C-alpha positions as CSV (number, residue, x, y, z in Angstrom):
1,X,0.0,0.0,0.0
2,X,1.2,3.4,-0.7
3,X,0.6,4.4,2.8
4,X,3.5,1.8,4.0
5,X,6.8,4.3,4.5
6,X,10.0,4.1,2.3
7,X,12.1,2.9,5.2
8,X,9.9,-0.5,5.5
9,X,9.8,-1.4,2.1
10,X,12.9,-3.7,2.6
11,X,10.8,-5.4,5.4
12,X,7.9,-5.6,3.7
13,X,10.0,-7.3,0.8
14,X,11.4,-9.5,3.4
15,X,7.9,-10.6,4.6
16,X,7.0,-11.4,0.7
17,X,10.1,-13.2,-0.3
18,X,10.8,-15.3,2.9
19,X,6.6,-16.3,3.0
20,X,6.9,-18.3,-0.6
21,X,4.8,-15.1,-2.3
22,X,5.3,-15.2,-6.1
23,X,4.6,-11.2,-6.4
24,X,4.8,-7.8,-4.7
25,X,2.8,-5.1,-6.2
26,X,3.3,-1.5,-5.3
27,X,0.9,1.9,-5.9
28,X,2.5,5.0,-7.1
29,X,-0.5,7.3,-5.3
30,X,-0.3,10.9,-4.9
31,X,1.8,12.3,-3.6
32,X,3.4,9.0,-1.8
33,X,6.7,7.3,-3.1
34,X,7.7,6.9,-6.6
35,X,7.0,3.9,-7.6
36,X,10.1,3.4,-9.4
37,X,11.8,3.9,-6.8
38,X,10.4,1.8,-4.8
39,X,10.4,-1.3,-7.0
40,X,14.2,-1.1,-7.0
41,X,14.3,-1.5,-3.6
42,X,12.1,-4.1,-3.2
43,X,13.9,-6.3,-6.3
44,X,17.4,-4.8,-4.6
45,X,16.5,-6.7,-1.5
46,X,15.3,-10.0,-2.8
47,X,16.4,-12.4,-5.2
48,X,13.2,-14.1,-6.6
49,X,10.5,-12.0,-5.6
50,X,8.5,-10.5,-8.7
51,X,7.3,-7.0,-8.3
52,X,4.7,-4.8,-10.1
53,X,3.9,-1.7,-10.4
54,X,0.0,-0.9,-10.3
55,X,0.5,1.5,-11.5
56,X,2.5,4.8,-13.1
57,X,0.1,7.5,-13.8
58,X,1.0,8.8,-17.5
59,X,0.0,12.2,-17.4
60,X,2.7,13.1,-14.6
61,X,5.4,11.7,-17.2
62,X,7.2,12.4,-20.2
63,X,7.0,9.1,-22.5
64,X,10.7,9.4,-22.8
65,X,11.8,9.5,-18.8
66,X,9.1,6.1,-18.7
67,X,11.0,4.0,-20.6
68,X,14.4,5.0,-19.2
69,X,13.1,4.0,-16.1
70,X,11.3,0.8,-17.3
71,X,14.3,-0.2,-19.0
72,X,16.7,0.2,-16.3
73,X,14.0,-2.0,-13.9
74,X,13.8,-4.5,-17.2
75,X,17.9,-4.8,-17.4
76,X,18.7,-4.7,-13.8
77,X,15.7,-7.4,-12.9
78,X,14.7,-9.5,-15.8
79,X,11.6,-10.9,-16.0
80,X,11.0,-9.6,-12.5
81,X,9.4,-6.3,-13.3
82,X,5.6,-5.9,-14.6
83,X,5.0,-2.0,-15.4
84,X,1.7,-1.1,-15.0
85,X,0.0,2.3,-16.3
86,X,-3.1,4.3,-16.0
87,X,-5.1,7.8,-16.7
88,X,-4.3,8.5,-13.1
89,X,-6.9,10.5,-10.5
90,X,-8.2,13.4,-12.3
91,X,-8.3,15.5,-9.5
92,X,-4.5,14.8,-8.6
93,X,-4.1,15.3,-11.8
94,X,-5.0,18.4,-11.9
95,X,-3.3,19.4,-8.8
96,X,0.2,19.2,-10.3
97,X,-0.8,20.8,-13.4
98,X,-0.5,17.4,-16.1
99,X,-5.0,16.9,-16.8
100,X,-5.6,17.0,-20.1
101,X,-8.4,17.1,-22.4
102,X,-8.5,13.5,-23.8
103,X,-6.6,11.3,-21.4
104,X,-7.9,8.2,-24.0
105,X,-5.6,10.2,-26.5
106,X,-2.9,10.4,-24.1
107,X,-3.0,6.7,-23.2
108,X,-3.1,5.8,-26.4
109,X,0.1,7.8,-27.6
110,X,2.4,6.8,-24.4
111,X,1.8,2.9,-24.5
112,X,2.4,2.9,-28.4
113,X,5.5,5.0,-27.9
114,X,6.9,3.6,-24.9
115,X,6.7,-0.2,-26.4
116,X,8.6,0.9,-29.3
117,X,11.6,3.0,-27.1
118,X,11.4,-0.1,-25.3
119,X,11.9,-2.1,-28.2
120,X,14.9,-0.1,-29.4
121,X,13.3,1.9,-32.0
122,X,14.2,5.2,-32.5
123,X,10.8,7.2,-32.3
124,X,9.9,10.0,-33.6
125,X,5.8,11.1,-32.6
126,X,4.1,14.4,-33.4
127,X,0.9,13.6,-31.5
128,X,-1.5,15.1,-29.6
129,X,0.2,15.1,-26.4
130,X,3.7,13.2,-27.4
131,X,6.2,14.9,-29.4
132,X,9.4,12.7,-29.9
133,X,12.3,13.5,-32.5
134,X,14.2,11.0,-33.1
135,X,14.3,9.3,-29.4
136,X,16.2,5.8,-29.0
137,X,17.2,4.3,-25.7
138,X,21.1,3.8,-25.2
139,X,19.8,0.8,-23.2
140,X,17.2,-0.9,-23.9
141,X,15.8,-4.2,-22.2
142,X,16.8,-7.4,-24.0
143,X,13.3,-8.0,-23.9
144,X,10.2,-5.6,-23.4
145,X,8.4,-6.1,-19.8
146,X,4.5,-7.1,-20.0
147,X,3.1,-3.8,-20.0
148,X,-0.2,-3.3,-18.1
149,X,-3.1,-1.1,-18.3
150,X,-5.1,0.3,-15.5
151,X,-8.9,0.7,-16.7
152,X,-12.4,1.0,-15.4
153,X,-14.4,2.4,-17.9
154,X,-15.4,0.3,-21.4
155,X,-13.6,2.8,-24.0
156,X,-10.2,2.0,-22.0
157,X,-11.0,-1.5,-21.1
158,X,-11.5,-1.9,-25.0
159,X,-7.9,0.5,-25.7
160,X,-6.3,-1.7,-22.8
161,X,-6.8,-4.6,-25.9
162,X,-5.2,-3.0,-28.2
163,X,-2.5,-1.3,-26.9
164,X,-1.4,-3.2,-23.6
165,X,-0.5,-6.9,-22.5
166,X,-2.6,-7.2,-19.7
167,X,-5.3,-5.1,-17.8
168,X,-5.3,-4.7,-14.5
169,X,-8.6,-3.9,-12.5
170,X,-9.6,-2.3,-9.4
171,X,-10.5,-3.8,-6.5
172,X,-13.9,-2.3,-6.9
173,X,-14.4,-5.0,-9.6
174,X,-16.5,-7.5,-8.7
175,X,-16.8,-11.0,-10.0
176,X,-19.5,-9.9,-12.5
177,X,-18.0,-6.8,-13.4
178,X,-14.7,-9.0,-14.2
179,X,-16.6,-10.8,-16.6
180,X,-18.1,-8.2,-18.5
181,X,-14.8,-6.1,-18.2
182,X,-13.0,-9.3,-20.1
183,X,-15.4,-9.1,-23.0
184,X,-14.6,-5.7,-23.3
185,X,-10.5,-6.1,-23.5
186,X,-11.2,-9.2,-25.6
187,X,-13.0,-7.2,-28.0
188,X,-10.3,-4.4,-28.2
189,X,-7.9,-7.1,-29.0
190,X,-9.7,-8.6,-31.6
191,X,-10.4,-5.1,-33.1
192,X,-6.0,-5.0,-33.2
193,X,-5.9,-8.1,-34.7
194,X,-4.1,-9.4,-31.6
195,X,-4.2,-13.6,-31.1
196,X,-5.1,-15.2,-28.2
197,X,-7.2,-14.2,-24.8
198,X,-6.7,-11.2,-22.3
199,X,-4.9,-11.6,-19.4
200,X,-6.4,-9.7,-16.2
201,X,-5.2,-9.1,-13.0
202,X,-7.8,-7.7,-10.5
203,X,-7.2,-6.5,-7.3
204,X,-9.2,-8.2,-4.4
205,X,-10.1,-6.1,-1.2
206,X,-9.3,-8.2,1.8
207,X,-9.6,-8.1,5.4
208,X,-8.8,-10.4,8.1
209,X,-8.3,-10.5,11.4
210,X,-10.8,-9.4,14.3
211,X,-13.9,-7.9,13.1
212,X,-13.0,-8.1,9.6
213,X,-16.7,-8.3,8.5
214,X,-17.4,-4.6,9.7
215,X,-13.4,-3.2,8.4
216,X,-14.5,-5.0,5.1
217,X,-17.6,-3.2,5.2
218,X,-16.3,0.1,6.3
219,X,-13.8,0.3,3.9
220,X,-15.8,-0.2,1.5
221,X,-17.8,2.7,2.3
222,X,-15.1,4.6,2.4
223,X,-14.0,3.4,-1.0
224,X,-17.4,4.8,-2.7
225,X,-18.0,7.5,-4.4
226,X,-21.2,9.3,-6.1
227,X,-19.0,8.2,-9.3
228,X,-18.0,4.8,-8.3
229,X,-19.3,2.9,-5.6
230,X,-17.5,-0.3,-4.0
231,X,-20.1,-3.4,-4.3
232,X,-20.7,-5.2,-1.3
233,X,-19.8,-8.6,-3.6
234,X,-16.3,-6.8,-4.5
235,X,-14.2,-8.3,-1.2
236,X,-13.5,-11.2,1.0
237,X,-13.6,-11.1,5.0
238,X,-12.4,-13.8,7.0
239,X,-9.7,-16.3,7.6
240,X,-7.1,-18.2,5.4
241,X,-9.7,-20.2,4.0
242,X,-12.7,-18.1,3.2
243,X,-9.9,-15.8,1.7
244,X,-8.4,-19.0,-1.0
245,X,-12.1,-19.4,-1.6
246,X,-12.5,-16.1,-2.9
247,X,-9.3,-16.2,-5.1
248,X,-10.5,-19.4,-7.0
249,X,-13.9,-17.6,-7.2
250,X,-12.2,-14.5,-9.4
251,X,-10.2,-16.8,-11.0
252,X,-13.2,-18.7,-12.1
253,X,-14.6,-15.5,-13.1
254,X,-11.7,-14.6,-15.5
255,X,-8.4,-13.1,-13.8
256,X,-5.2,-14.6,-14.2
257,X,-3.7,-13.2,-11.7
258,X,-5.6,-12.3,-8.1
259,X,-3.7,-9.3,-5.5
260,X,-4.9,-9.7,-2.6
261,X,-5.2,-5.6,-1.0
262,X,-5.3,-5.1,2.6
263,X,-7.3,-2.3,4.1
264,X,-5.7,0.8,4.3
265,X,-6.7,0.6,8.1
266,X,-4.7,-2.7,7.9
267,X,-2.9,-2.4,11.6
268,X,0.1,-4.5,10.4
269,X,0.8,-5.1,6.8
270,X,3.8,-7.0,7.3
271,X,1.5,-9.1,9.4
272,X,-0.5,-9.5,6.3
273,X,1.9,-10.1,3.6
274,X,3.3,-13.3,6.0
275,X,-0.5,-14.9,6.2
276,X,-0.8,-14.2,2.5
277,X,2.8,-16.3,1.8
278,X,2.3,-18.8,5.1
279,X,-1.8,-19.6,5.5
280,X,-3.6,-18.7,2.1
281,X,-0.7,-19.8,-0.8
282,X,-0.6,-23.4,0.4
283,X,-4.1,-23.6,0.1
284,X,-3.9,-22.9,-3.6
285,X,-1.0,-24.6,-5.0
């Protein structure tokens, strides 16, 4: 969670690596740690661990500065590193000066650049939003990172099929929603001519621990919005078991990958990572 401090990352990586956890994901909220950053010091400090980034708001960056740091992650860490993107909160957005007008537009323009940087082209881009001349990485990855896209809405669930690798969803998704949402990607990657299924990761609100039922519940309402409210259906309460049960049931339901996303009340998140890795792994291997 973004609210965990830059000084305990290495503990929190600790927690992940030492509890058998195949992945680490970290936010990049406003205005909390780079996400960058952090990711290096999480894949510093371990030596299988796989970490992703869920994910890098575009607006606040220059395509360019993306891959460099991408590509540094990709080289240092291969195959350990999934870089995740997304329109990023308006309003925060427009805090720091970087909203613009058609953030589809933008989206689209960063991911198609940012592949080919990472590919090694040189790019040049006169765009709506990205201007390029002639940009070419003096290091690019031996081989490009997955690149995820953040989306909500059905225009970029259906741009998330074209442009991106995977689609990540948030954990106000419910098992339902996850099913319509992978129609939608499948459709955008069908409309790119793009072979074989989507891949979705969707992040799963969970609570454990004493009164978990009423923390769900809370933070749930706290979650909601007049734009976007947090089902009821769209989280799992309980112990190690009822928690596994609820992975298989958004697997069942279309996600290939399930992160499980403590509370932000969450009193002890390295608490949390251990009985993720120790009590509700074994229970689905």
């Amino acid at each position: 969670m973004p609210q965990v401090p830059p000084e305990r990352l290495a503990e929190m990586a600790a927690a992940a690596e030492d509890s058998g956890l195949d992945e680490l994901w970290v936010w990049e909220d406003c205005f909390f740690s780079g996400s960058a950053v952090s990711a290096a010091t999480i894949l510093a400090r371990t030596e299988r661990l796989r970490v992703g980034i869920g994910v890098m708001p575009v607006p606040l960056r220059n395509v360019a500065l993306t891959a460099m740091e991408v590509a540094a992650l990709a080289r240092l860490y291969p195959g350990r590193v999934t870089p995740g993107f997304g329109h990023g909160v308006q309003e925060w957005m427009g805090q720091v000066g970087a909203r613009v007008e058609s953030p589809l537009t933008l989206f689209r323009e960063q991911l198609t650049a940012l592949r080919a940087l990472l590919g090694g082209e040189k790019v040049t881009a006169a765009g709506r939003y990205v201007h390029l001349d002639r940009v070419a990485l003096e290091w690019p990855p031996a081989t490009v990172p997955q690149l995820v896209a953040a989306a909500t809405g059905p225009k970029t669930l259906r741009l998330s099929g074209e442009i991106a690798d995977a689609t990540i969803l948030t954990a106000r998704t419910s098992p339902e929603q996850l099913r319509a949402a992978r129609k939608l990607v499948a459709e955008g990657r069908e409309k790119a001519g793009r072979i074989g299924p989507p891949r979705i990761i969707a992040n799963l609100l969970t609570v454990t621990g004493p009164d978990a039922t009423k923390r769900l519940a809370a933070t749930q309402r706290a979650n909601s919005s007049a734009q976007s409210v947090h089902p009821a259906e769209a989280g799992v309460a309980g112990d190690a078991h009822a928690i596994a049960d609820a992975v298989r049931r958004w697997a069942d339901a279309g996600a290939d990958t399930v992160i499980l996303e403590p509370a932000v009340d969450d009193p002890d998140l390295v608490g949390f990572v251990r009985f993720v890795g120790e009590q509700v792994r074994p229970l689905l291997t």
